mmCIF file of N, CA and C in Angstrom:
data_model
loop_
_atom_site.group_PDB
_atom_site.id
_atom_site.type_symbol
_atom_site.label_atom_id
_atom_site.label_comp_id
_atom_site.label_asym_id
_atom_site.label_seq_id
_atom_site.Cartn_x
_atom_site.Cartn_y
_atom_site.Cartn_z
ATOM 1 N N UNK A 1 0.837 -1.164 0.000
ATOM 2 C CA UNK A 1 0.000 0.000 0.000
ATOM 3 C C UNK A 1 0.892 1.241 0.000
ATOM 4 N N UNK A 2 0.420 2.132 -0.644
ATOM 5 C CA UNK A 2 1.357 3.308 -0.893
ATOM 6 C C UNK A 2 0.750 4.625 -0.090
ATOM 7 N N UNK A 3 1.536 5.140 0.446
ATOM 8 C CA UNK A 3 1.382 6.437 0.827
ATOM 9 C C UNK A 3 1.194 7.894 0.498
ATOM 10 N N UNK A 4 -0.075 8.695 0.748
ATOM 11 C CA UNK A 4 0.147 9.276 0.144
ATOM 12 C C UNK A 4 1.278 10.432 0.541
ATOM 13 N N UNK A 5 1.532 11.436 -0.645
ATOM 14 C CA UNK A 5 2.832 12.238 -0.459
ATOM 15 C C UNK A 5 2.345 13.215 0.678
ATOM 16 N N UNK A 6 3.305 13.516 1.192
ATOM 17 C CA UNK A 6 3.191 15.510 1.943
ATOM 18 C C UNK A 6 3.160 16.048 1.880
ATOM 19 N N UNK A 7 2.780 17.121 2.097
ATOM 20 C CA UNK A 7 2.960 18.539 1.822
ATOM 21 C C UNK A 7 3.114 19.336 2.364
ATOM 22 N N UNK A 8 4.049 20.087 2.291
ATOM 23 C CA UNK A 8 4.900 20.981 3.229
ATOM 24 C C UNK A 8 4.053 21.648 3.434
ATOM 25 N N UNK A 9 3.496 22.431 4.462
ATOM 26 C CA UNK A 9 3.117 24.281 4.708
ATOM 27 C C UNK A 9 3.864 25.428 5.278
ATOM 28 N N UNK A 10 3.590 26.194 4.595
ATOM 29 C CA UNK A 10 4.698 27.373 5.310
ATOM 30 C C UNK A 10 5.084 27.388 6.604
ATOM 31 N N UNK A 11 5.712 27.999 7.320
ATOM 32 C CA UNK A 11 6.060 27.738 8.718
ATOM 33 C C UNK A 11 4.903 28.211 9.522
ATOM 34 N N UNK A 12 4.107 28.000 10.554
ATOM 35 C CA UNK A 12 3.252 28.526 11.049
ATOM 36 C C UNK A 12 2.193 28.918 10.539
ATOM 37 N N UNK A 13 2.007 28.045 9.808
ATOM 38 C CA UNK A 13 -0.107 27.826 8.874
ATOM 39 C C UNK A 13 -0.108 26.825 9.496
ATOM 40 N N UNK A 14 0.760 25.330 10.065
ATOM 41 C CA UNK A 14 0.175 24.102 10.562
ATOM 42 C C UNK A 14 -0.602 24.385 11.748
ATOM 43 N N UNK A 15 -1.666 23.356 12.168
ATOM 44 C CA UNK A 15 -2.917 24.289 12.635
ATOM 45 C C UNK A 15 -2.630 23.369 14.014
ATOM 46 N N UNK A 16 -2.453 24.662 14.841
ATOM 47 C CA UNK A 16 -2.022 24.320 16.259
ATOM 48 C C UNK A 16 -0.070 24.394 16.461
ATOM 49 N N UNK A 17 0.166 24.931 15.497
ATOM 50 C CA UNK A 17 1.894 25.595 15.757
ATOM 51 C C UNK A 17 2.173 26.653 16.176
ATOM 52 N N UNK A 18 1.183 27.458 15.766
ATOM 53 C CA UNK A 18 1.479 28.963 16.309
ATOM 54 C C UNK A 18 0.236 29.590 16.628
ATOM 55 N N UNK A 19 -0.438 29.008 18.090
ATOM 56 C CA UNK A 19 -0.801 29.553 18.540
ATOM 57 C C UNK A 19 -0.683 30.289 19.714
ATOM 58 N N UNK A 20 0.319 30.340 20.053
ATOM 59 C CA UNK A 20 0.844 31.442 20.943
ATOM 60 C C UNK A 20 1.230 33.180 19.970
ATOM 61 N N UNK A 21 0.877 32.988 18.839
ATOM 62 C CA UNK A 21 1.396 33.930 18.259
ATOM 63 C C UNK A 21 0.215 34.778 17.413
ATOM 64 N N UNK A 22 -1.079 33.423 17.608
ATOM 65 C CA UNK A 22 -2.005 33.949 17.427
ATOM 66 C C UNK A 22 -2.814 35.015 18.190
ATOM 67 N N UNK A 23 -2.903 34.045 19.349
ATOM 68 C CA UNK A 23 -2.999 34.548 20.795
ATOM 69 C C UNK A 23 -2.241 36.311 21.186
ATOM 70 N N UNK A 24 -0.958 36.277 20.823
ATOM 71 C CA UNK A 24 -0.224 37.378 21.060
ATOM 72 C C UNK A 24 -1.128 38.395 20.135
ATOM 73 N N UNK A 25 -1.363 37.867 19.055
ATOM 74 C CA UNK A 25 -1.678 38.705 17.535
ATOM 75 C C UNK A 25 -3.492 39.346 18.637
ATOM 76 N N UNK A 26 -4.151 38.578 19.170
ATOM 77 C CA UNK A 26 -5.261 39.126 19.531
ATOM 78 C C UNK A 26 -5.143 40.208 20.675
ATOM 79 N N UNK A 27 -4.078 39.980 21.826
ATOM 80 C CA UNK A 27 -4.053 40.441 22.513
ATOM 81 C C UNK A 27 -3.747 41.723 22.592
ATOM 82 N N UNK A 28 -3.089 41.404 21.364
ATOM 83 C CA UNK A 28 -2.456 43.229 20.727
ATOM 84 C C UNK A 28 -3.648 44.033 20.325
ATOM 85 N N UNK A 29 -4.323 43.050 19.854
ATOM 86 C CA UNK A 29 -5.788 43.868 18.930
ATOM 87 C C UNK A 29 -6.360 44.427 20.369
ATOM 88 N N UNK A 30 -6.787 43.565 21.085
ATOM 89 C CA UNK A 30 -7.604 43.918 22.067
ATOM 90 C C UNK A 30 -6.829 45.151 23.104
ATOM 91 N N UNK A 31 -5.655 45.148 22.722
ATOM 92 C CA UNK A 31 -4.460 45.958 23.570
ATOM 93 C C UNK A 31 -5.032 47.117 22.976
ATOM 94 N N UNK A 32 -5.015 47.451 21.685
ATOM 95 C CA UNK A 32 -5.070 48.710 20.783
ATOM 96 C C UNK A 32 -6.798 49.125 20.673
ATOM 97 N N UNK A 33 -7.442 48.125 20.889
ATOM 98 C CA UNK A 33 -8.870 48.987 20.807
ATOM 99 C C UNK A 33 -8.786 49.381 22.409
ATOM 100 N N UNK A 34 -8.416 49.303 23.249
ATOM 101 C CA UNK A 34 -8.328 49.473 24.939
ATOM 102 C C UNK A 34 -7.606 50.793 24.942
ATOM 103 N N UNK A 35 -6.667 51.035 24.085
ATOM 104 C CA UNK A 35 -5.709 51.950 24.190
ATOM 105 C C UNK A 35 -6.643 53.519 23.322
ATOM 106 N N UNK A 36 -7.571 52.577 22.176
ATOM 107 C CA UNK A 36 -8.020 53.928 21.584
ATOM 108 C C UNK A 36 -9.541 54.329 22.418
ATOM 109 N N UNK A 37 -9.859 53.487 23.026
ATOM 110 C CA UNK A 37 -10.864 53.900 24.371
ATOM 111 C C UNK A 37 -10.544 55.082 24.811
ATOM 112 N N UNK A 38 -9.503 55.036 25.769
ATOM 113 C CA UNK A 38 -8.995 55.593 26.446
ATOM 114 C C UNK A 38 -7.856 56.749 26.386
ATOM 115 N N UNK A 39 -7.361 56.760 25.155
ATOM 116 C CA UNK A 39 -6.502 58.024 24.930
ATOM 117 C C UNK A 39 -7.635 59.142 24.140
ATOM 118 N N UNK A 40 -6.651 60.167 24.667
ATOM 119 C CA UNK A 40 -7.439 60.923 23.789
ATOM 120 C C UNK A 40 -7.668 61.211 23.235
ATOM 121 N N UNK A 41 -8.615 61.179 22.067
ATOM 122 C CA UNK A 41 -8.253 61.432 20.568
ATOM 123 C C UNK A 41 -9.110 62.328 20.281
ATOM 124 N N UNK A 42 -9.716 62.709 18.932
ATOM 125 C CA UNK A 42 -10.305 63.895 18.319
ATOM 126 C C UNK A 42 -11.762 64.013 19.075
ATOM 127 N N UNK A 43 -12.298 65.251 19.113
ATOM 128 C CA UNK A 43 -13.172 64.896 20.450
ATOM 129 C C UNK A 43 -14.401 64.104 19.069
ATOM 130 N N UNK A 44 -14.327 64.507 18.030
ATOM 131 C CA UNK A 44 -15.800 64.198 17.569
ATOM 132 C C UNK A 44 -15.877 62.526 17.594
ATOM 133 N N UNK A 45 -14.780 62.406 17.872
ATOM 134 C CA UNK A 45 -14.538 60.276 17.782
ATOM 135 C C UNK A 45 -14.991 59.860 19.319
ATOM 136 N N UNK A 46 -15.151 61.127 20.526
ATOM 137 C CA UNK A 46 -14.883 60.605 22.093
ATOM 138 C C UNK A 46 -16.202 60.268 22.304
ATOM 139 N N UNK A 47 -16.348 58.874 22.752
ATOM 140 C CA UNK A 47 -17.666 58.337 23.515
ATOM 141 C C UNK A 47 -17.563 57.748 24.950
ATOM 142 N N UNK A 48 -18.440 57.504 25.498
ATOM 143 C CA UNK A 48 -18.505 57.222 26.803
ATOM 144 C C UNK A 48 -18.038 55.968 27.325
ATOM 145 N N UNK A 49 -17.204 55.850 27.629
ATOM 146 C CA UNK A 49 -16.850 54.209 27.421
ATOM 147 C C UNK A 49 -17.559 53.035 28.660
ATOM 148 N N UNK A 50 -17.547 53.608 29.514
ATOM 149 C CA UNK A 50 -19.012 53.341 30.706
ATOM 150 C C UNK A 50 -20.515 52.432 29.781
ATOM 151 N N UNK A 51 -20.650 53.489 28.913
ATOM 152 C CA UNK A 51 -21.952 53.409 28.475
ATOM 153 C C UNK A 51 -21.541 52.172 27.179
ATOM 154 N N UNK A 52 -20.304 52.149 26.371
ATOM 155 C CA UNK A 52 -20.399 51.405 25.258
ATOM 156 C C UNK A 52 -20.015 49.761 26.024
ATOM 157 N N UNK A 53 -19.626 49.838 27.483
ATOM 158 C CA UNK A 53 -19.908 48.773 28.169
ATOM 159 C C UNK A 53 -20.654 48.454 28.436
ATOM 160 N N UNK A 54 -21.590 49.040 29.032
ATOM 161 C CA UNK A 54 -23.200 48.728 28.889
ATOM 162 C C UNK A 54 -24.135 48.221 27.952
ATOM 163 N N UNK A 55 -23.593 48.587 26.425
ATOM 164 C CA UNK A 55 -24.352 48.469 25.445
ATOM 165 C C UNK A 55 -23.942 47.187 25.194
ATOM 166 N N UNK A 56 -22.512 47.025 25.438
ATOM 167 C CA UNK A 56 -22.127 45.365 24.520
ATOM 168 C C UNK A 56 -22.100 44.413 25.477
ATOM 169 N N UNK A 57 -22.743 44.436 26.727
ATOM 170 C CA UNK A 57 -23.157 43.730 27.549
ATOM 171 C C UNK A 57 -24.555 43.339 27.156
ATOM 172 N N UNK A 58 -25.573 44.477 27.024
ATOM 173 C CA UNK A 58 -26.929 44.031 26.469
ATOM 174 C C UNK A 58 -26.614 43.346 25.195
ATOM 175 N N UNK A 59 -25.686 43.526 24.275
ATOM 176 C CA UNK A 59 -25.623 42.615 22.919
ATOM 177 C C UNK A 59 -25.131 41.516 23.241
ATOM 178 N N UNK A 60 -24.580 41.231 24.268
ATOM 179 C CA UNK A 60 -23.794 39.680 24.741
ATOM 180 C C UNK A 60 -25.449 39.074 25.527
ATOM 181 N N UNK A 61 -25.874 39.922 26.151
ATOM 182 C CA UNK A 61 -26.851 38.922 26.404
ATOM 183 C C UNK A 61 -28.019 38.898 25.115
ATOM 184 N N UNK A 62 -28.135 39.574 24.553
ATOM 185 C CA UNK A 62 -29.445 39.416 23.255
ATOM 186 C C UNK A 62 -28.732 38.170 22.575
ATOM 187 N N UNK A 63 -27.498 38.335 22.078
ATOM 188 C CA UNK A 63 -27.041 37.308 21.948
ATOM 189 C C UNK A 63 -26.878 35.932 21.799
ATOM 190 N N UNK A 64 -26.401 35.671 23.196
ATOM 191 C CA UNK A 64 -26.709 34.685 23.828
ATOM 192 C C UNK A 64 -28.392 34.075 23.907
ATOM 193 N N UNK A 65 -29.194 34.734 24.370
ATOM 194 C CA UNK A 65 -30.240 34.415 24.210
ATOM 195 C C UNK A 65 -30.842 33.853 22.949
ATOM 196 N N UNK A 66 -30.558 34.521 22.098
ATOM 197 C CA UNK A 66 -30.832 34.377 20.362
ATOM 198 C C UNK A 66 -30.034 33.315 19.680
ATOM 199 N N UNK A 67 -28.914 32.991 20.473
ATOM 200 C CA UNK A 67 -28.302 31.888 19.925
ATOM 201 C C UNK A 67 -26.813 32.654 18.629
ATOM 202 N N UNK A 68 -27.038 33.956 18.790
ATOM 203 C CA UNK A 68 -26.333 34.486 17.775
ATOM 204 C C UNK A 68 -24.852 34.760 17.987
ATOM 205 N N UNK A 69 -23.817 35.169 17.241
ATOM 206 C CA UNK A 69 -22.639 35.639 17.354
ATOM 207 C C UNK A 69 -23.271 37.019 18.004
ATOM 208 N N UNK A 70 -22.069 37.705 19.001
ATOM 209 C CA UNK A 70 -23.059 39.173 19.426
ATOM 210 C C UNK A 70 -22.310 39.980 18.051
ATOM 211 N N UNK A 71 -21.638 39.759 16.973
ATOM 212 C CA UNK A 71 -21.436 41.008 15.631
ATOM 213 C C UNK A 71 -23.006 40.954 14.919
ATOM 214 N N UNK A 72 -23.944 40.001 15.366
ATOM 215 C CA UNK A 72 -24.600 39.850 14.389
ATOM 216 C C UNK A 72 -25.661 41.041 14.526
ATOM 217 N N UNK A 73 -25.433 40.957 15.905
ATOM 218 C CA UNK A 73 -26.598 41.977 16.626
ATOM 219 C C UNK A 73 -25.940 43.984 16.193
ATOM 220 N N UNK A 74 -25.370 44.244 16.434
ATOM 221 C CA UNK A 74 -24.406 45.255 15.971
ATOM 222 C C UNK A 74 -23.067 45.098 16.681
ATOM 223 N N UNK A 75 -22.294 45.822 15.386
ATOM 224 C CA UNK A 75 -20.851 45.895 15.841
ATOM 225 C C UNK A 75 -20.501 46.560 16.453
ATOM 226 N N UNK A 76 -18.843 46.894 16.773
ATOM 227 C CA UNK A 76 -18.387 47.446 18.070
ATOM 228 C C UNK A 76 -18.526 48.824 17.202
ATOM 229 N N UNK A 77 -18.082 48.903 16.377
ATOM 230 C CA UNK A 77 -18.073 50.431 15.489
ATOM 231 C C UNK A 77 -19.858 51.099 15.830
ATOM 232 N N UNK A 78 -20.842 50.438 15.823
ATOM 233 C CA UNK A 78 -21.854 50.807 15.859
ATOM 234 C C UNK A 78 -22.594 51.137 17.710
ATOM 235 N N UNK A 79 -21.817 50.526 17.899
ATOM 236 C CA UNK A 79 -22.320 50.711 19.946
ATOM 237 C C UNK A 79 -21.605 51.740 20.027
ATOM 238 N N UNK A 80 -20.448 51.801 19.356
ATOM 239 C CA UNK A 80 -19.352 52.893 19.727
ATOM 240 C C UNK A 80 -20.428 54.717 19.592
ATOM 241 N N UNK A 81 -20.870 54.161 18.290
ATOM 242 C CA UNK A 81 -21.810 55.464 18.114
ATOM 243 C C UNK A 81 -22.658 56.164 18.544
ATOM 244 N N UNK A 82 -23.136 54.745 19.351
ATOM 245 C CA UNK A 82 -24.247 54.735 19.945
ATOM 246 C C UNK A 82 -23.757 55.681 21.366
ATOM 247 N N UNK A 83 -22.779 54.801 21.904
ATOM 248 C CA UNK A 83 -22.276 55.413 22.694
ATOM 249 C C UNK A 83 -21.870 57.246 22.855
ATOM 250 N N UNK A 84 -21.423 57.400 21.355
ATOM 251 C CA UNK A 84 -21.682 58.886 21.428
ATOM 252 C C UNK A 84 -22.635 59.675 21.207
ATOM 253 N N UNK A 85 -23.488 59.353 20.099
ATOM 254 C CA UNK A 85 -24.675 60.146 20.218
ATOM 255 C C UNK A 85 -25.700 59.781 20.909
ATOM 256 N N UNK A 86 -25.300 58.936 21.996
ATOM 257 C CA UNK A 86 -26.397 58.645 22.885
ATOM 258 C C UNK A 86 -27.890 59.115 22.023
ATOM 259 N N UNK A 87 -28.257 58.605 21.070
ATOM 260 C CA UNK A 87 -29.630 58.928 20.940
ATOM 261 C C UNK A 87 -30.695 58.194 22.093
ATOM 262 N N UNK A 88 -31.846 58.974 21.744
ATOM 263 C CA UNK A 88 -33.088 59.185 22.880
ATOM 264 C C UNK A 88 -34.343 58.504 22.337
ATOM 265 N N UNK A 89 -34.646 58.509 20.851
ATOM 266 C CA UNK A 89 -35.496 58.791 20.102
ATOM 267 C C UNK A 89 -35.200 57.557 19.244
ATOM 268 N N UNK A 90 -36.400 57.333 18.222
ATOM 269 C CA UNK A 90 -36.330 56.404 16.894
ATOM 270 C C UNK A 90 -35.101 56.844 16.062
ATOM 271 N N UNK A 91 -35.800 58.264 16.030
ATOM 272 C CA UNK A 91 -35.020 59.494 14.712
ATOM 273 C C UNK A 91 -33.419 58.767 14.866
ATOM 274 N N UNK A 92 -33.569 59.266 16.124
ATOM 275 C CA UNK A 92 -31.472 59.307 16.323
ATOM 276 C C UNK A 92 -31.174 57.831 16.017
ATOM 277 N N UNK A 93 -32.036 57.446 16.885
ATOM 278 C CA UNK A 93 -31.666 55.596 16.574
ATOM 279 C C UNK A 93 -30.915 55.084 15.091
ATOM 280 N N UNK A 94 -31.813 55.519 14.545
ATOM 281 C CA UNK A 94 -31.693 55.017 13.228
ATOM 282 C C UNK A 94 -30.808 55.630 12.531
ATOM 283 N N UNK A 95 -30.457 56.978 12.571
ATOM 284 C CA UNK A 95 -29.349 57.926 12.157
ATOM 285 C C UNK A 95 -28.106 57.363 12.375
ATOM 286 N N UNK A 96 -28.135 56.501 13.106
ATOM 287 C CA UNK A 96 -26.376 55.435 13.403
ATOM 288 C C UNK A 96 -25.993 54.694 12.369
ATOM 289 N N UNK A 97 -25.292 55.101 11.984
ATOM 290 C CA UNK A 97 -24.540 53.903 11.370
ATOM 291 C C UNK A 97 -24.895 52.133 11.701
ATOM 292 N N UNK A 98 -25.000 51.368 10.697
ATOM 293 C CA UNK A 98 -25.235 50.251 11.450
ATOM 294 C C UNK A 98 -26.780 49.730 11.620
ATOM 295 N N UNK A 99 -27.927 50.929 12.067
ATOM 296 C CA UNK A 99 -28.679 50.875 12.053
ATOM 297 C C UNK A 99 -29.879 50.742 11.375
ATOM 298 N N UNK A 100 -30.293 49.830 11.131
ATOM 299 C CA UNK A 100 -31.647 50.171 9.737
ATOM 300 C C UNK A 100 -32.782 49.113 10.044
ATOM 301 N N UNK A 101 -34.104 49.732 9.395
ATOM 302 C CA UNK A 101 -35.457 49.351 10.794
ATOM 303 C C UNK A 101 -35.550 47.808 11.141
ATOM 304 N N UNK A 102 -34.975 47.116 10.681
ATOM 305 C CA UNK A 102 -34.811 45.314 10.821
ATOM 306 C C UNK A 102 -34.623 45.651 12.264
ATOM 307 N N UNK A 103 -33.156 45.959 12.218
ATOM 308 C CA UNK A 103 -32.666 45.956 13.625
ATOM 309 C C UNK A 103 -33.074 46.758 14.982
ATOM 310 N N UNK A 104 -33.321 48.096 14.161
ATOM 311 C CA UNK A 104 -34.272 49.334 15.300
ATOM 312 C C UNK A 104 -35.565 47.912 15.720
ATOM 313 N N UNK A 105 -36.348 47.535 15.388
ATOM 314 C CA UNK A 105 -37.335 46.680 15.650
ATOM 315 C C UNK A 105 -37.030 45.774 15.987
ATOM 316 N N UNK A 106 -35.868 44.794 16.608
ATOM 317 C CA UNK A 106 -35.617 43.702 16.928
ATOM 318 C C UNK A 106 -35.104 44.125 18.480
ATOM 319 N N UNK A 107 -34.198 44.962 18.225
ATOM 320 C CA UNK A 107 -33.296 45.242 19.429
ATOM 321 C C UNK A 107 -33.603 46.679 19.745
ATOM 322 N N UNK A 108 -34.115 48.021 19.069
ATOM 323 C CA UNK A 108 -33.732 49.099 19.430
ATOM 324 C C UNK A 108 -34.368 49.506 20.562
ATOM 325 N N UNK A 109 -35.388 49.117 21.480
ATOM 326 C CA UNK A 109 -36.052 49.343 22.572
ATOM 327 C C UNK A 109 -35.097 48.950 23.707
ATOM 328 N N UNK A 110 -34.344 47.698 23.324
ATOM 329 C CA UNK A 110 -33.545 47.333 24.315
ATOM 330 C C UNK A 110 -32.238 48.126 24.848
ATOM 331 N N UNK A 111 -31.608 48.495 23.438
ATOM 332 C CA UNK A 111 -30.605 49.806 23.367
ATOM 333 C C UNK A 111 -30.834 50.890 24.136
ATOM 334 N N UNK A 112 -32.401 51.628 23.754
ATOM 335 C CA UNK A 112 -32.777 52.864 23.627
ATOM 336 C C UNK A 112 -32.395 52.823 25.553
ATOM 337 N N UNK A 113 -33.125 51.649 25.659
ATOM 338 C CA UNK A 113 -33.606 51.743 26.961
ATOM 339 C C UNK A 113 -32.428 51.209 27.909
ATOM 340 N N UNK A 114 -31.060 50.832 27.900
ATOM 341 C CA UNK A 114 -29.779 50.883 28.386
ATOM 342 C C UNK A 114 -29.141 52.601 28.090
ATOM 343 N N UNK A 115 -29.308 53.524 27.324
ATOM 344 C CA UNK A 115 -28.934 54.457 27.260
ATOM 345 C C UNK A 115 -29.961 55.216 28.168
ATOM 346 N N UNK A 116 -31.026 54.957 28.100
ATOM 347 C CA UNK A 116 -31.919 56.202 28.769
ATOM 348 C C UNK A 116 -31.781 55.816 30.132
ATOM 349 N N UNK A 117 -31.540 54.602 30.722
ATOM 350 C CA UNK A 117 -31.161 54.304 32.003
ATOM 351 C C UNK A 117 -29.558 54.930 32.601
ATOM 352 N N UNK A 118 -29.025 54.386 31.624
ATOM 353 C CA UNK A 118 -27.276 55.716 31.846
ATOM 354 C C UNK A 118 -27.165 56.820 31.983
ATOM 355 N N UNK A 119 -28.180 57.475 31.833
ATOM 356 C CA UNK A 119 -27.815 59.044 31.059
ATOM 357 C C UNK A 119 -28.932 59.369 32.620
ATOM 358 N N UNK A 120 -30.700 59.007 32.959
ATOM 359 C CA UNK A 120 -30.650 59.054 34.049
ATOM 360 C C UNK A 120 -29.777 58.639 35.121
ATOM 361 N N UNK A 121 -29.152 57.734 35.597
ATOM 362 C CA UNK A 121 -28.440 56.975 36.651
ATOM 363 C C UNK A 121 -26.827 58.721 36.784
ATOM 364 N N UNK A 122 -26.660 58.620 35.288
ATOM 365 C CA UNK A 122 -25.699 59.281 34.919
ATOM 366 C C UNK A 122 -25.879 61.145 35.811
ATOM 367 N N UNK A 123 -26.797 61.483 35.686
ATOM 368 C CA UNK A 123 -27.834 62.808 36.074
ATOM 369 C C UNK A 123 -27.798 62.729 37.180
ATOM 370 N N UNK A 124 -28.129 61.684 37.879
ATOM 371 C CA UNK A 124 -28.330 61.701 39.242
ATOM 372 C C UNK A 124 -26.964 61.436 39.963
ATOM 373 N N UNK A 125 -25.873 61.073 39.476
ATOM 374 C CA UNK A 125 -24.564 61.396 40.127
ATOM 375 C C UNK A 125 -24.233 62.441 39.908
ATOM 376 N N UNK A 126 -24.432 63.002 39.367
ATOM 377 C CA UNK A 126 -23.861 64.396 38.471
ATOM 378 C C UNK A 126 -24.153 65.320 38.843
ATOM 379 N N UNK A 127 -25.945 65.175 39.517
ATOM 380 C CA UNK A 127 -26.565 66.510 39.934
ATOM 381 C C UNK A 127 -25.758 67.198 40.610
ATOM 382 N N UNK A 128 -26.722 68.743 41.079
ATOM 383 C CA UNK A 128 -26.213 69.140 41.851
ATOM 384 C C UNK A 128 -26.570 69.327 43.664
ATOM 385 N N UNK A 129 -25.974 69.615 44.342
ATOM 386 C CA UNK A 129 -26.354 69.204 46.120
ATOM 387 C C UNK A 129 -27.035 70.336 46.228
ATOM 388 N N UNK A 130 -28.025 70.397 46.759
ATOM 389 C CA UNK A 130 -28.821 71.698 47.304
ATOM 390 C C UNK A 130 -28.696 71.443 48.821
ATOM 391 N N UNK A 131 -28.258 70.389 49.355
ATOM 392 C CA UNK A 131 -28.307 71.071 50.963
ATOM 393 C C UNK A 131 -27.409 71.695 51.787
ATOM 394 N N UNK A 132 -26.579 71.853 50.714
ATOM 395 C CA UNK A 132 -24.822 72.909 50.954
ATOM 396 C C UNK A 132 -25.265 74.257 51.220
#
């Protein structure tokens, strides 16, 4: 019985050789979206990062629930937005990037209503003391 031949693969395509390098390769990613959170950059890009935790927590659980990948539900680019224009409304809702009425109607009550809970919760730390 004859064997069949081999075939070489480049160094580190064999699957399970380099995954420490894969691993490294994500950690960096996740290093650099952490890093553009948090530095400061142009203000019209600055969102709340509190709140875009909030949001991709409700998409991890819609998610989950739904059985779905959470990109399917919206992406990070799109919570991100969310996160800044905190919209209130349908109008704004839908004005996001990302957004279009499939999804406003599946999920956008759930959104609307993690932002309108932040932004109160948010108000009420924020206020001001009147018994000074």
């Amino acid at each position: 019985m004859r064997r069949p031949k081999r075939h070489s693969l480049p160094e580190g395509s064999r699957t399970g050789t380099n995954r420490s390098a894969s691993r490294s390769a994500l950690s960096n990613t996740s290093r650099s979206i952490a890093s553009s959170l948090s530095s400061p950059g142009d203000s019209a890009d600055a969102f709340d990062t509190a709140l875009f935790d909030r949001l991709r927590q409700k998409r991890l659980d819609l998610a989950k629930a739904r059985g779905l990948p959470p990109y399917i539900i919206f992406s990070d680019a799109t919570l991100m937005a969310m996160a800044r224009e905190m919209p209130l409304s349908e109008d704004e809702f839908m004005a996001i990037n990302g957004v279009g009425q499939i999804k406003f109607e599946r999920y956008g009550k759930a959104f609307l209503g993690v932002i309108q809970d932040f932004l109160s919760k948010d108000a009420g730390e924020t206020g001001t003391d009147t018994d000074n």
